[in-house]
Coordinates of C-alpha atoms in Angstrom, one line a residue:
X1 CA 8.7 0.7 -8.2
X2 CA 12.1 -1.1 -8.4
X3 CA 15.3 1.4 -9.3
X4 CA 16.6 0.8 -12.4
X5 CA 20.7 1.5 -11.0
X6 CA 19.7 -1.4 -8.4
X7 CA 18.0 -4.4 -11.2
X8 CA 21.3 -2.8 -13.0
X9 CA 23.8 -4.0 -10.3
X10 CA 22.4 -7.0 -9.2
X11 CA 20.4 -8.8 -12.2
X12 CA 20.6 -12.5 -10.2
X13 CA 19.7 -11.2 -6.8
X14 CA 16.4 -9.6 -8.5
X15 CA 15.7 -12.6 -10.8
X16 CA 16.2 -14.6 -7.1
X17 CA 14.1 -12.5 -5.3
X18 CA 11.3 -11.7 -8.0
X19 CA 10.9 -15.8 -7.9
X20 CA 10.1 -15.5 -4.2
X21 CA 6.8 -13.5 -5.0
X22 CA 6.4 -16.5 -8.3
X23 CA 6.6 -13.4 -10.7
X24 CA 5.5 -14.8 -14.1
X25 CA 7.2 -12.2 -16.4
X26 CA 11.3 -12.9 -15.3
X27 CA 11.7 -11.8 -19.0
X28 CA 11.1 -7.9 -18.2
X29 CA 14.1 -7.7 -16.0
X30 CA 16.3 -8.7 -19.6
X31 CA 13.9 -5.9 -21.5
X32 CA 14.4 -3.5 -19.1
X33 CA 18.3 -3.7 -19.3
X34 CA 18.3 -3.7 -23.4
X35 CA 16.1 -0.2 -22.9
X36 CA 18.7 0.6 -20.3
X37 CA 21.4 0.3 -22.3
X38 CA 20.2 1.6 -24.8
X39 CA 19.2 4.9 -23.6
X40 CA 22.3 5.3 -21.7
X41 CA 24.3 5.1 -25.5
X42 CA 21.5 7.6 -26.6
X43 CA 22.4 9.8 -23.7
X44 CA 25.7 9.6 -23.9
X45 CA 25.4 10.7 -27.8
X46 CA 23.4 13.6 -26.7
X47 CA 25.0 14.9 -24.3
X48 CA 28.7 14.7 -26.4
X49 CA 26.0 16.6 -29.6
X50 CA 25.2 19.0 -26.8
X51 CA 28.3 19.6 -26.2
X52 CA 29.4 20.5 -29.5
X53 CA 26.3 23.2 -29.7
X54 CA 27.5 24.6 -26.7
X55 CA 31.0 25.4 -27.7
X56 CA 30.1 26.2 -31.2
X57 CA 27.8 28.6 -29.5
X58 CA 30.4 30.1 -28.1
X59 CA 32.9 30.7 -31.0
X60 CA 29.5 32.0 -33.4
X61 CA 29.4 34.8 -30.2
X62 CA 32.9 35.9 -31.2
X63 CA 33.4 35.5 -34.4
X64 CA 30.6 37.8 -34.3
X65 CA 32.2 40.1 -32.1
X66 CA 34.7 40.3 -34.1
X67 CA 32.6 40.7 -37.4
X68 CA 33.7 37.6 -38.8
X69 CA 30.5 37.0 -39.8
X70 CA 31.1 34.5 -43.0
X71 CA 32.4 32.4 -40.5
X72 CA 29.8 32.8 -38.1
X73 CA 27.0 31.9 -40.8
X74 CA 29.6 28.5 -41.5
X75 CA 29.3 27.8 -37.7
X76 CA 25.7 28.2 -37.8
X77 CA 25.4 25.5 -40.4
X78 CA 27.7 23.5 -38.5
X79 CA 25.4 23.9 -35.7
X80 CA 22.2 22.9 -37.3
X81 CA 23.3 20.0 -38.4
X82 CA 24.5 18.5 -35.2
X83 CA 20.8 19.7 -33.8
X84 CA 19.4 17.8 -36.5
X85 CA 21.7 14.4 -35.6
X86 CA 20.3 15.0 -32.0
X87 CA 16.5 14.7 -33.0
X88 CA 17.7 11.6 -34.7
X89 CA 18.5 10.1 -31.2
X90 CA 14.6 11.8 -30.4
X91 CA 13.6 8.0 -29.4
X92 CA 15.1 8.7 -26.2
X93 CA 12.0 10.0 -24.5
X94 CA 10.3 6.5 -26.4
X95 CA 12.5 4.5 -24.4
X96 CA 12.1 6.6 -20.9
X97 CA 8.9 5.6 -21.6
X98 CA 9.1 1.8 -22.2
X99 CA 11.6 1.8 -19.1
X100 CA 8.8 3.3 -16.5
X101 CA 6.1 1.2 -18.0
X102 CA 8.4 -1.9 -17.3
X103 CA 9.0 -0.5 -13.8
X104 CA 5.0 -0.7 -12.9
X105 CA 4.9 -4.3 -14.3
X106 CA 7.8 -5.5 -11.5
X107 CA 6.5 -5.9 -7.8
X108 CA 8.8 -4.9 -4.8
X109 CA 10.9 -7.5 -3.9
X110 CA 10.4 -10.1 -1.2
X111 CA 12.8 -9.6 2.1
X112 CA 14.7 -11.8 3.0
X113 CA 12.8 -13.1 5.9
X114 CA 9.9 -13.9 3.4
X115 CA 9.3 -17.7 3.8
X116 CA 8.9 -20.0 0.3
X117 CA 5.1 -20.7 -0.8
X118 CA 3.0 -20.4 -3.1
X119 CA -0.4 -20.2 -0.8
X120 CA -1.8 -19.4 2.2
X121 CA -1.4 -22.6 3.6
X122 CA 2.7 -21.7 3.2
X123 CA 1.9 -18.4 5.5
X124 CA 4.3 -18.9 8.9
X125 CA 2.3 -19.3 12.0
X126 CA 4.7 -16.4 14.2
X127 CA 2.8 -16.8 17.8
X128 CA -0.9 -16.9 18.9
X129 CA -2.7 -15.2 21.6
X130 CA -6.2 -15.7 23.6
X131 CA -8.4 -18.2 24.5
X132 CA -10.8 -20.1 21.9
X133 CA -14.6 -19.5 23.8
X134 CA -16.5 -22.2 24.9
X135 CA -20.2 -21.5 23.5
X136 CA -23.7 -21.6 25.5
X137 CA -25.7 -24.2 23.2
X138 CA -27.8 -23.0 20.4
X139 CA -24.6 -20.6 19.4
X140 CA -25.6 -18.7 15.9
X141 CA -23.1 -17.4 13.5
X142 CA -23.4 -13.7 13.7
X143 CA -25.5 -13.7 10.0
X144 CA -28.0 -14.5 12.5
X145 CA -27.3 -12.9 15.7
X146 CA -27.5 -9.5 14.1
X147 CA -30.9 -9.8 12.8
X148 CA -31.5 -11.4 16.6
X149 CA -30.8 -8.1 17.7
X150 CA -31.5 -5.8 14.9
X151 CA -28.4 -4.8 14.6
X152 CA -27.0 -5.2 10.5
X153 CA -29.4 -5.6 7.5
X154 CA -28.1 -7.0 4.4
X155 CA -31.0 -7.2 2.8
X156 CA -32.2 -3.3 2.8
X157 CA -28.6 -2.6 1.6
X158 CA -28.7 -5.1 -1.0
X159 CA -32.1 -2.8 -2.0
X160 CA -30.2 0.8 -1.8
X161 CA -27.0 -0.5 -3.2
X162 CA -26.3 -3.9 -4.0
X163 CA -24.8 -6.9 -1.9
X164 CA -21.9 -6.0 -0.2
X165 CA -23.2 -3.1 0.9
X166 CA -24.6 -3.2 5.0
X167 CA -26.5 -0.8 6.5
X168 CA -26.1 -0.5 10.2
X169 CA -28.8 0.4 13.0
X170 CA -29.4 1.0 16.3
X171 CA -26.7 -0.4 18.6
X172 CA -25.0 -1.8 15.1
X173 CA -24.4 1.6 14.5
X174 CA -22.7 2.9 17.8
X175 CA -20.9 -0.3 18.3
X176 CA -19.1 0.8 15.1
X177 CA -18.9 4.4 15.7
X178 CA -17.6 3.0 19.4
X179 CA -15.1 1.1 17.7
X180 CA -13.8 3.0 15.5
X181 CA -13.8 5.7 18.2
X182 CA -11.6 3.5 20.3
X183 CA -9.8 2.4 17.3
X184 CA -8.5 6.2 17.2
X185 CA -7.6 7.2 20.3
X186 CA -5.5 3.6 21.0
X187 CA -3.5 4.9 18.1
X188 CA -3.6 8.7 18.8
X189 CA -2.0 7.4 22.2
X190 CA 0.7 5.8 20.7
X191 CA 1.5 9.2 18.7
X192 CA 0.2 8.9 15.4
X193 CA -1.1 11.8 14.0
X194 CA -5.0 11.6 13.0
X195 CA -5.5 12.9 10.2
X196 CA -9.0 12.9 7.7
X197 CA -8.6 12.7 3.8
X198 CA -10.8 12.2 1.2
X199 CA -12.4 9.4 0.6
X200 CA -11.5 10.1 -3.4
X201 CA -8.5 9.5 -5.2
X202 CA -6.8 10.8 -8.7
X203 CA -4.6 8.2 -11.1
X204 CA -1.6 9.9 -9.3
X205 CA -2.2 8.9 -6.0
X206 CA -3.5 5.0 -7.2
X207 CA -0.2 4.7 -9.1
X208 CA 2.1 6.1 -6.2
X209 CA 1.1 3.6 -3.7
X210 CA 0.7 0.7 -6.2
X211 CA -2.8 0.4 -6.2
X212 CA -1.8 1.2 -10.3
X213 CA -1.7 -0.6 -12.9
X214 CA -1.8 -3.8 -10.6
X215 CA -5.9 -3.8 -8.7
X216 CA -7.6 -1.8 -11.4
X217 CA -10.4 -4.5 -11.6
X218 CA -10.6 -4.2 -7.3
X219 CA -11.5 -0.6 -7.1
X220 CA -14.4 1.0 -8.0
X221 CA -13.3 4.1 -10.6
X222 CA -15.8 7.5 -10.9
X223 CA -14.7 7.6 -15.4
X224 CA -16.5 11.0 -15.3
X225 CA -13.6 12.8 -13.5
X226 CA -11.4 9.8 -13.5
X227 CA -11.2 9.2 -9.3
X228 CA -11.1 6.3 -7.6
X229 CA -12.9 5.1 -4.9
X230 CA -9.8 4.5 -1.9
X231 CA -9.7 0.9 -1.2
X232 CA -8.0 1.4 1.8
X233 CA -7.0 4.9 3.4
X234 CA -3.2 3.8 3.1
X235 CA -3.7 5.6 -0.5
X236 CA -5.1 8.7 0.5
X237 CA -2.6 9.2 3.6
X238 CA 0.5 8.1 2.3
X239 CA 0.6 10.4 -0.4
X240 CA 0.1 13.4 1.5
X241 CA 3.5 13.8 1.3
X242 CA 3.8 12.8 -2.8
X243 CA 6.8 14.6 -4.6
X244 CA 7.8 16.2 -0.7
X245 CA 11.3 16.6 0.9
X246 CA 10.8 15.6 4.3
X247 CA 13.7 17.2 7.0
X248 CA 15.4 14.0 8.6
X249 CA 14.8 15.4 11.5
X250 CA 10.5 14.6 10.9
X251 CA 11.2 11.2 10.6
X252 CA 9.2 8.8 11.8
X253 CA 6.1 10.4 10.4
X254 CA 3.3 8.6 12.0
X255 CA -0.2 8.8 11.0
X256 CA -3.2 7.2 11.5
X257 CA -7.1 7.6 9.5
X258 CA -10.5 6.7 9.4
X259 CA -12.5 5.7 6.5
X260 CA -14.9 3.5 4.6
X261 CA -13.3 1.2 2.2
X262 CA -14.2 0.3 -0.9
X263 CA -13.3 -2.6 -3.1
X264 CA -15.2 -4.3 -6.3
X265 CA -13.7 -8.2 -4.7
X266 CA -14.2 -9.4 -8.9
X267 CA -13.3 -13.1 -8.5
X268 CA -14.1 -13.6 -5.0
X269 CA -17.8 -14.9 -5.0
X270 CA -18.1 -17.9 -3.4
X271 CA -15.4 -17.7 -1.4
X272 CA -16.0 -16.7 2.5
X273 CA -18.7 -13.9 1.6
X274 CA -21.6 -14.2 4.1
X275 CA -22.3 -11.5 6.3
X276 CA -19.2 -9.4 7.1
X277 CA -16.9 -12.2 6.0
X278 CA -16.5 -9.9 2.1
X279 CA -18.2 -6.7 1.5
X280 CA -17.8 -4.6 -0.7
X281 CA -17.8 -1.5 1.1
X282 CA -16.4 -1.2 5.1
X283 CA -14.8 0.7 7.8
X284 CA -11.3 1.0 8.3
X285 CA -8.5 2.2 10.6
X286 CA -5.3 2.0 9.0
X287 CA -1.5 3.0 10.5
X288 CA 1.3 4.6 8.3
X289 CA 4.9 5.5 8.9
X290 CA 7.1 7.2 6.9
X291 CA 10.8 6.8 8.3
X292 CA 14.4 6.5 8.0
X293 CA 15.4 3.4 5.8
X294 CA 17.8 2.0 8.5
X295 CA 15.2 1.6 10.9
X296 CA 12.0 0.4 8.4
X297 CA 12.4 -3.0 10.1
X298 CA 12.3 -1.7 13.7
X299 CA 9.3 -0.2 12.7
X300 CA 7.8 -2.9 11.3
X301 CA 8.7 -4.7 14.6
X302 CA 6.7 -2.2 16.6
X303 CA 3.6 -1.8 14.6
X304 CA 3.0 -5.1 14.9
X305 CA 3.1 -5.2 18.9
X306 CA 1.2 -2.5 18.2
X307 CA -1.9 -3.9 16.1
X308 CA -1.5 -7.4 18.8
X309 CA -2.0 -5.3 22.1
X310 CA -5.6 -3.5 20.3
X311 CA -6.6 -7.2 19.6
X312 CA -5.6 -8.6 23.1
X313 CA -7.5 -6.0 25.0
X314 CA -10.7 -6.7 22.8
X315 CA -10.0 -10.3 24.3
X316 CA -10.3 -11.9 20.8
X317 CA -8.0 -15.2 20.0
X318 CA -5.6 -14.2 17.5
X319 CA -2.5 -15.8 15.8
X320 CA -0.3 -13.8 13.4
X321 CA 1.6 -14.9 10.7
X322 CA 4.2 -13.7 8.3
X323 CA 2.8 -14.8 4.4
X324 CA 5.2 -16.4 1.5
X325 CA 5.8 -15.2 -1.5
X326 CA 3.0 -16.4 -3.1
X327 CA 0.6 -14.4 -0.9
X328 CA 2.2 -11.1 -1.1
X329 CA 1.3 -8.3 -2.1
X330 CA 2.5 -6.6 -5.1
X331 CA 4.1 -3.4 -3.2
X332 CA 5.2 -5.3 0.1
X333 CA 8.7 -6.4 0.9
X334 CA 7.3 -8.4 4.3
X335 CA 4.0 -8.8 5.3
X336 CA 2.4 -10.0 8.8
X337 CA -1.3 -10.8 8.6
X338 CA -3.1 -10.6 11.9
X339 CA -6.3 -13.7 12.5
X340 CA -9.0 -13.5 14.9
X341 CA -10.8 -16.9 15.9
X342 CA -15.0 -16.9 14.4
X343 CA -16.0 -19.3 16.9
X344 CA -19.1 -19.8 15.8
X345 CA -17.8 -20.0 11.9
X346 CA -15.1 -22.4 13.5
X347 CA -12.5 -20.6 11.0
X348 CA -9.9 -17.8 11.3
X349 CA -11.0 -13.8 9.7
X350 CA -8.4 -11.6 8.6
X351 CA -8.1 -8.5 10.8
X352 CA -5.2 -6.6 10.1
X353 CA -2.0 -6.5 7.5
X354 CA 1.0 -4.9 8.4
X355 CA 3.5 -4.4 5.9
X356 CA 6.4 -2.7 5.1
X357 CA 7.3 -1.4 1.2
X358 CA 10.6 0.0 2.0
X359 CA 11.5 2.4 -0.7
X360 CA 9.0 0.7 -3.7
X361 CA 6.1 3.7 -2.5
X362 CA 8.1 6.5 -1.8
X363 CA 10.3 6.0 -5.1
X364 CA 7.4 6.1 -7.1
X365 CA 6.2 8.9 -5.0
X366 CA 9.3 10.4 -4.8
X367 CA 9.3 11.3 -1.6
X368 CA 13.2 11.8 0.0
X369 CA 15.3 13.1 3.0
X370 CA 18.2 15.2 2.8
X371 CA 20.7 13.0 5.5
X372 CA 23.4 14.5 7.4
X373 CA 26.1 13.8 4.7
X374 CA 23.6 16.4 2.1
X375 CA 23.0 12.9 0.3
X376 CA 19.3 12.6 -0.9
X377 CA 17.7 9.5 -0.1
X378 CA 14.3 7.6 -0.4
X379 CA 11.9 7.5 3.1
X380 CA 10.4 3.9 4.2
X381 CA 7.1 3.3 4.0
X382 CA 5.0 1.1 6.5
X383 CA 1.1 1.1 6.8
X384 CA -1.0 -1.7 9.0
X385 CA -4.8 -2.2 9.2
X386 CA -5.3 -1.5 13.3
X387 CA -8.6 -2.0 12.4
X388 CA -10.2 -3.3 9.8
X389 CA -14.3 -3.3 11.6
X390 CA -16.3 -6.5 9.6
X391 CA -14.5 -9.5 11.0
X392 CA -13.2 -7.9 14.5
X393 CA -17.5 -7.2 14.7
X394 CA -18.0 -10.7 13.4
X395 CA -15.4 -12.2 16.3
X396 CA -16.8 -9.6 19.1
X397 CA -20.7 -11.0 18.6
X398 CA -19.7 -14.8 18.0
X399 CA -17.6 -15.3 20.2
X400 CA -19.0 -13.2 23.0
X401 CA -22.5 -14.5 22.6
X402 CA -24.6 -16.1 25.9
X403 CA -28.3 -16.7 26.4
X404 CA -29.5 -13.0 27.0
X405 CA -27.3 -11.0 25.4
X406 CA -23.7 -9.9 23.9
X407 CA -20.9 -9.3 26.5
X408 CA -18.5 -6.6 25.2
X409 CA -15.4 -5.9 26.1
X410 CA -14.5 -3.5 28.8
X411 CA -12.4 -1.2 26.8
X412 CA -15.9 -0.4 24.6
X413 CA -18.1 0.0 27.3
X414 CA -17.3 4.2 27.9
X415 CA -17.2 4.2 24.3
X416 CA -20.7 2.0 23.5
X417 CA -22.3 3.8 26.7
X418 CA -23.6 -0.1 28.4
X419 CA -21.3 -3.3 28.8
X420 CA -23.7 -5.6 26.2
X421 CA -25.8 -6.0 23.7

């Protein structure tokens, strides 16, 4: 979340940056500052009263030792009256809760690098790469290919669970496993530590990375235990360091994880939902970094290059977008999206997002380090998909289809155990 001191000192800047995200409740900033002013006044009054209580308590002790019991009892009565006045300012706790509630509703401030705009059409294309394949006559989209080669059964998944929960079979399951293993190896070879986190998180973890209170409707909630199925490995992996003070020498902390991801995708029906384009359960390999605040934007560019190399190794045509303010997530300060071109569908499919959250998440989670001067600072957090599998699989199948099978990129041959399907 944002920091109250920063908001107080940079009110105009905060409002201007929130407008870039098209935040619909700018009045919350003024409301927050009113609560903050009242809080500081009450805190000053309470501190003054507490000082009087402390001084009187010492005097009472002296009077008792000197045998001046009557004077001591009189002073005790004064202390009791002061404590009663302290109770009168007990609204402080309620104000603290109100301030925290407002902070949870304020999104992260977008970086000055974020382009203006409201919709995905306003996103800025940073660069493109790869060659769009020329498909043979009779080529079909991936939902027909998976039936032809018996790779994925959408109807069976619908029977077992519901729409958006496919069953991968035979070579389809093997391709999933091959991609996951390749992505993890690619990341660990670059210095990321592989972790295997839980696939459910508690409420504190969901608040920590900003899924709550912004995305309650998008997550599956196990109500009896108050656990949430993870929408991304970012949530449990980043929370590994919640409430921790790390050493400056440990930074950057680089982690990668494979997990299934679960998203209700409320409100998305009818929007590119066919086949693998939009699922409720899907596999993804994630990158998370915790870094020194002075280096987070350099690290962001390094992570973008890392994901770009991964896509290039798969031979897929791609483009990198810098998201505009209106298309960014609640928690991000700057996000790059990666899209690959799906030739049979003739459309671009998002396969990765790489974001810098600055100290927005780490302020919620209290992930800190002590710098060389002894000052406590919040680290910056970043994450990126490396990568989400469904649309990668869709593009691989469609773009590499031939008259006698589906050719696989060379980097997958050993992982898959064959050169083609």
